[in-house]
Amino acid sequence: MLRFAPSPNGLLHIGHAYSVIANERMADAVGRALTVRIEDIDQTRARPHFEAAILADLDWLGVDWKRPLRRQSEHFAAYEAALDALRARDLVYPSFASRREIAESARITGAPRDPDGAPIFAGDADILGEREAARRRREDEPGAWRLDMARAIAGLPPLDWTELDGTGKSVMRVAADPLAWGDVVLARKDVPTSYHLSVVVDDAVQGISHVVRGEDLMPSTAVHRVLQGLLGLPAPLYHHHRLIMGPDGRKLSKSNGAEGLSALREAGLGPADVRARAVDLAAVETEA
Ligand code: GLU
């Protein structure tokens, strides 16, 4: 099974259309079904009307996907159970520094950055000072739960994954570099899970054999392999597809002018036109 996993924080644009096409191509090549997963763990950003619009766009594009869809916000208990299993093995710890405090401290110390450009977590004591860190711990303030990455990988064999080309042929083994991320957040103060944890649990629950997603998510696969190793979950095969870039050379998004599929539809394009446009745009060589 394959999955297209949009976050209902906005409308689908041409980059999403390409991701769907890449999923369909792989599904055809390997003879498996494609399903849809709504990644709505962040309930402050997810909106039901975006989900409805996404599903309408998929219909309009003529995407044949296997029901039922899985909505992550309905499965918090499953993510909490996975977190509990890691907690029982002392592989996660609470942390209290806010995103702002982490950014502020990194600005001063020049802390190294993770593949997403965020500062690698230096520990509450370094960021807040020993006393303040101890106070927040003692007072049991709400915090995030982080994976102790060094400890986690110490108990696992070296991790890698199989990266396929877009037609499902095995291309290479990629060595996972989870230390590049440091102690990632597995549950936030306001959300009882995280992207990494919920994706790994869901891919296993849904029997996802092939993960097809944008190449911006390739570094995250290292974290997913660690969590799969820790939780005893199977490793899917992966294909990280090219991204359609905006005119500013960055990943296409609403802020750099990505047109929603609904706008293209209103401008008179049909599903075949949009599909052809997505494939053309993804083929454009971009300067790294
Ligand atoms: N929800 C993610 C996104 O919208 C995709 C996650 C994944 O495919 O692993 O970019």
Coordinates of C-alpha atoms in Angstrom, one line a residue, residues 4-274:
F4 CA -0.6 10.4 -0.2
A5 CA -0.4 12.3 3.1
P6 CA -1.3 15.9 2.9
S7 CA -1.7 18.3 5.9
P8 CA -5.0 20.1 5.7
N9 CA -3.5 23.5 6.5
G10 CA -4.1 24.8 3.0
L11 CA -5.1 24.0 -0.5
L12 CA -3.3 21.6 -2.8
H13 CA -1.1 23.2 -5.4
I14 CA 0.8 21.9 -8.4
G15 CA 3.6 20.5 -6.2
H16 CA 1.1 18.3 -4.4
A17 CA -0.3 17.2 -7.8
Y18 CA 3.1 16.0 -8.7
S19 CA 3.5 14.1 -5.5
V20 CA 0.2 12.4 -6.2
I21 CA 1.3 11.5 -9.7
A22 CA 4.6 10.1 -8.4
N23 CA 2.6 8.0 -5.9
E24 CA 0.3 6.7 -8.7
R25 CA 3.2 5.8 -10.9
M26 CA 4.9 3.8 -8.2
A27 CA 1.6 2.2 -7.2
D28 CA 1.1 1.1 -10.8
A29 CA 4.7 -0.1 -11.1
V30 CA 4.6 -2.3 -8.0
G31 CA 0.9 -3.3 -8.3
R32 CA -0.3 -1.9 -5.0
A33 CA -3.1 0.4 -4.0
L34 CA -2.8 4.1 -3.0
T35 CA -4.6 5.5 0.0
V36 CA -4.9 8.9 1.5
R37 CA -3.9 10.0 5.0
I38 CA -4.8 13.3 6.5
E39 CA -2.0 14.6 8.6
D40 CA -3.9 16.9 10.9
I41 CA -2.1 16.4 14.3
D42 CA -1.7 20.2 14.6
Q43 CA -5.2 21.1 15.4
T44 CA -4.4 24.8 15.6
R45 CA -3.6 24.7 11.8
A46 CA -5.8 22.0 10.4
R47 CA -9.2 23.0 9.0
P48 CA -12.0 20.7 7.9
H49 CA -12.7 22.9 4.9
F50 CA -9.2 22.3 3.7
E51 CA -9.6 18.6 4.0
A52 CA -12.8 18.8 2.0
A53 CA -11.1 20.9 -0.6
I54 CA -8.2 18.4 -0.8
L55 CA -10.5 15.5 -1.3
A56 CA -12.5 17.4 -4.0
D57 CA -9.2 18.2 -5.8
L58 CA -8.1 14.5 -5.7
D59 CA -11.5 13.5 -7.2
W60 CA -11.2 16.2 -9.9
L61 CA -7.7 15.0 -10.7
G62 CA -9.2 11.5 -11.1
V63 CA -7.1 9.9 -8.4
D64 CA -8.2 6.4 -7.6
W65 CA -7.5 5.9 -3.9
K66 CA -8.5 3.2 -1.5
R67 CA -11.0 4.1 1.3
P68 CA -11.2 4.6 4.2
L69 CA -8.8 7.5 4.6
R70 CA -6.9 7.7 7.9
R71 CA -7.1 10.9 9.8
Q72 CA -4.3 11.3 12.3
S73 CA -6.2 13.3 14.8
E74 CA -8.4 10.2 15.4
H75 CA -5.4 8.1 16.5
F76 CA -3.7 10.1 19.2
A77 CA -4.0 7.0 21.5
A78 CA -1.9 5.0 19.1
Y79 CA 0.9 7.6 19.1
E80 CA 0.8 7.9 22.9
A81 CA 1.1 4.1 23.2
A82 CA 4.3 4.3 21.1
L83 CA 5.6 7.1 23.2
D84 CA 4.9 5.2 26.4
A85 CA 6.8 2.2 25.1
L86 CA 9.9 4.5 24.5
R87 CA 9.3 6.1 27.9
A88 CA 9.4 2.7 29.6
R89 CA 12.8 2.1 28.1
D90 CA 14.1 5.5 29.2
L91 CA 14.6 6.6 25.6
V92 CA 12.7 9.8 25.8
Y93 CA 12.9 12.7 28.3
P94 CA 10.8 15.8 29.0
S95 CA 12.2 19.2 27.9
F96 CA 10.9 22.6 28.8
A97 CA 12.7 25.2 26.7
S98 CA 10.3 26.9 24.3
R99 CA 11.0 27.3 20.7
R100 CA 11.8 30.9 21.3
E101 CA 14.2 30.2 24.1
I102 CA 16.0 27.6 22.0
A103 CA 16.3 30.0 19.0
E104 CA 17.5 32.8 21.3
S105 CA 20.2 30.6 22.9
A106 CA 21.3 29.2 19.5
R107 CA 21.8 32.7 18.2
I108 CA 24.2 33.4 21.0
T109 CA 26.0 30.1 21.0
G110 CA 25.9 29.4 17.3
A111 CA 24.6 25.9 17.9
P112 CA 24.7 23.6 14.9
R113 CA 21.5 23.2 12.8
D114 CA 19.5 20.2 11.8
P115 CA 18.6 19.4 8.2
D116 CA 15.5 21.6 8.5
G117 CA 17.6 24.5 9.6
A118 CA 16.5 24.5 13.3
P119 CA 19.1 24.5 16.1
I120 CA 20.0 21.1 17.4
F121 CA 18.7 20.9 20.9
A122 CA 21.5 21.7 23.4
G123 CA 19.7 20.6 26.5
D124 CA 17.5 22.6 28.9
A125 CA 20.4 23.2 31.3
D126 CA 22.5 24.9 28.6
I127 CA 19.6 26.8 27.2
L128 CA 17.8 27.9 30.4
G129 CA 20.5 27.6 33.0
E130 CA 20.8 24.8 35.5
R131 CA 18.5 26.4 38.1
E132 CA 15.6 27.3 35.8
A133 CA 15.7 23.9 34.1
A134 CA 15.6 22.2 37.5
R135 CA 12.7 24.4 38.6
R136 CA 10.6 23.6 35.5
R137 CA 11.3 19.9 35.9
R138 CA 10.4 20.0 39.6
E139 CA 7.2 22.0 39.1
D140 CA 6.2 19.5 36.4
E141 CA 5.5 22.2 33.9
P142 CA 4.0 21.0 30.6
G143 CA 6.9 20.2 28.2
A144 CA 7.8 18.4 25.1
W145 CA 9.1 14.8 24.9
R146 CA 12.4 14.3 23.1
L147 CA 14.1 11.2 21.9
D148 CA 17.5 10.7 23.4
M149 CA 19.1 10.1 20.0
A150 CA 22.6 9.0 21.2
R151 CA 21.0 6.4 23.5
A152 CA 18.5 5.3 21.0
I153 CA 21.0 4.5 18.3
A154 CA 23.5 2.9 20.7
G155 CA 21.1 0.0 21.0
L156 CA 20.5 -0.4 17.2
P157 CA 22.6 -1.7 14.3
P158 CA 23.7 1.0 11.8
L159 CA 20.5 2.0 9.9
D160 CA 19.9 2.5 6.3
W161 CA 17.1 2.3 3.8
T162 CA 16.4 1.3 0.2
E163 CA 15.9 4.3 -2.1
L164 CA 14.0 3.4 -5.3
D165 CA 13.7 5.3 -8.5
G166 CA 10.3 6.5 -9.6
T167 CA 9.5 3.1 -11.2
G168 CA 10.2 1.0 -8.2
K169 CA 13.6 -0.3 -9.2
S170 CA 16.1 -0.5 -6.4
V171 CA 18.6 2.3 -6.8
M172 CA 20.7 2.4 -3.7
R173 CA 21.1 1.8 0.0
V174 CA 21.2 5.1 1.8
A175 CA 22.9 5.3 5.2
A176 CA 20.8 7.0 7.8
D177 CA 22.3 9.9 9.7
P178 CA 20.0 10.5 12.6
L179 CA 22.6 12.3 14.7
A180 CA 22.2 15.2 12.2
W181 CA 18.9 15.8 14.0
G182 CA 19.9 15.5 17.6
D183 CA 17.2 14.9 20.2
V184 CA 14.0 15.3 18.0
V185 CA 10.7 16.2 19.6
L186 CA 8.3 13.2 19.7
A187 CA 5.5 14.9 21.4
R188 CA 4.9 18.6 21.8
K189 CA 3.5 20.6 24.7
D190 CA 0.3 21.2 22.9
V191 CA 0.2 18.2 20.6
P192 CA 0.6 14.7 22.1
T193 CA 2.7 13.5 19.1
S194 CA 4.9 14.8 16.3
Y195 CA 5.2 14.4 12.6
H196 CA 8.0 11.8 13.0
L197 CA 6.2 9.6 15.5
S198 CA 2.8 9.6 13.9
V199 CA 4.2 8.9 10.4
V200 CA 6.1 5.9 11.6
V201 CA 3.2 4.5 13.6
D202 CA 0.8 5.1 10.7
D203 CA 3.0 3.7 8.0
A204 CA 3.2 0.5 10.0
V205 CA -0.5 0.3 11.0
Q206 CA -1.5 1.0 7.3
G207 CA 0.9 -1.6 6.0
I208 CA 2.7 1.0 3.8
S209 CA 5.2 -0.8 1.7
H210 CA 6.4 2.1 -0.4
V211 CA 6.7 5.7 0.9
V212 CA 6.7 8.2 -2.0
R213 CA 7.2 11.8 -0.9
G214 CA 9.2 14.9 -1.7
E215 CA 13.0 15.0 -1.5
D216 CA 12.8 17.7 1.2
L217 CA 11.7 14.9 3.5
M218 CA 14.6 12.6 2.7
P219 CA 16.7 13.6 5.8
S220 CA 13.7 12.8 8.0
T221 CA 13.8 9.2 6.8
A222 CA 16.9 8.8 9.1
V223 CA 14.7 9.6 12.1
H224 CA 11.9 7.3 10.9
R225 CA 14.4 4.4 10.5
V226 CA 15.5 4.9 14.2
L227 CA 11.9 4.9 15.4
Q228 CA 11.0 1.9 13.3
G229 CA 14.1 0.1 14.8
L230 CA 13.1 1.1 18.4
L231 CA 9.5 0.1 18.0
G232 CA 10.1 -3.1 16.1
L233 CA 8.3 -1.9 13.0
P234 CA 9.0 -2.9 9.4
A235 CA 11.0 -0.6 7.1
P236 CA 9.1 0.5 4.0
L237 CA 10.9 1.1 0.7
Y238 CA 11.3 4.8 -0.1
H239 CA 11.2 7.1 -3.2
H240 CA 11.9 10.8 -2.5
H241 CA 10.8 12.6 -5.6
R242 CA 11.9 15.9 -7.1
L243 CA 10.2 19.0 -6.0
I244 CA 8.7 21.7 -8.1
M245 CA 10.5 24.9 -7.3
G246 CA 9.0 28.4 -7.1
P247 CA 10.4 31.3 -9.1
D248 CA 12.6 32.2 -6.1
G249 CA 14.3 28.8 -6.3
R250 CA 12.7 27.5 -3.2
K251 CA 10.2 24.8 -2.6
L252 CA 6.9 25.8 -4.0
S253 CA 4.5 27.2 -1.5
K254 CA 1.7 29.6 -1.2
S255 CA 4.1 32.3 -0.1
N256 CA 6.1 32.1 -3.4
G257 CA 3.1 32.2 -5.6
A258 CA 2.0 28.5 -5.9
E259 CA -1.4 28.5 -7.5
G260 CA -4.0 26.2 -5.9
L261 CA -5.4 23.5 -8.0
S262 CA -8.8 25.1 -7.6
A263 CA -7.5 28.3 -9.2
L264 CA -6.0 26.4 -12.1
R265 CA -9.4 24.7 -12.5
E266 CA -11.2 28.0 -12.5
A267 CA -8.8 29.3 -15.0
G268 CA -10.1 26.7 -17.4
L269 CA -7.5 23.9 -17.1
G270 CA -8.6 20.3 -17.1
P271 CA -7.2 17.5 -15.0
A272 CA -5.0 16.3 -17.9
D273 CA -3.6 19.8 -18.3
V274 CA -2.7 20.1 -14.6

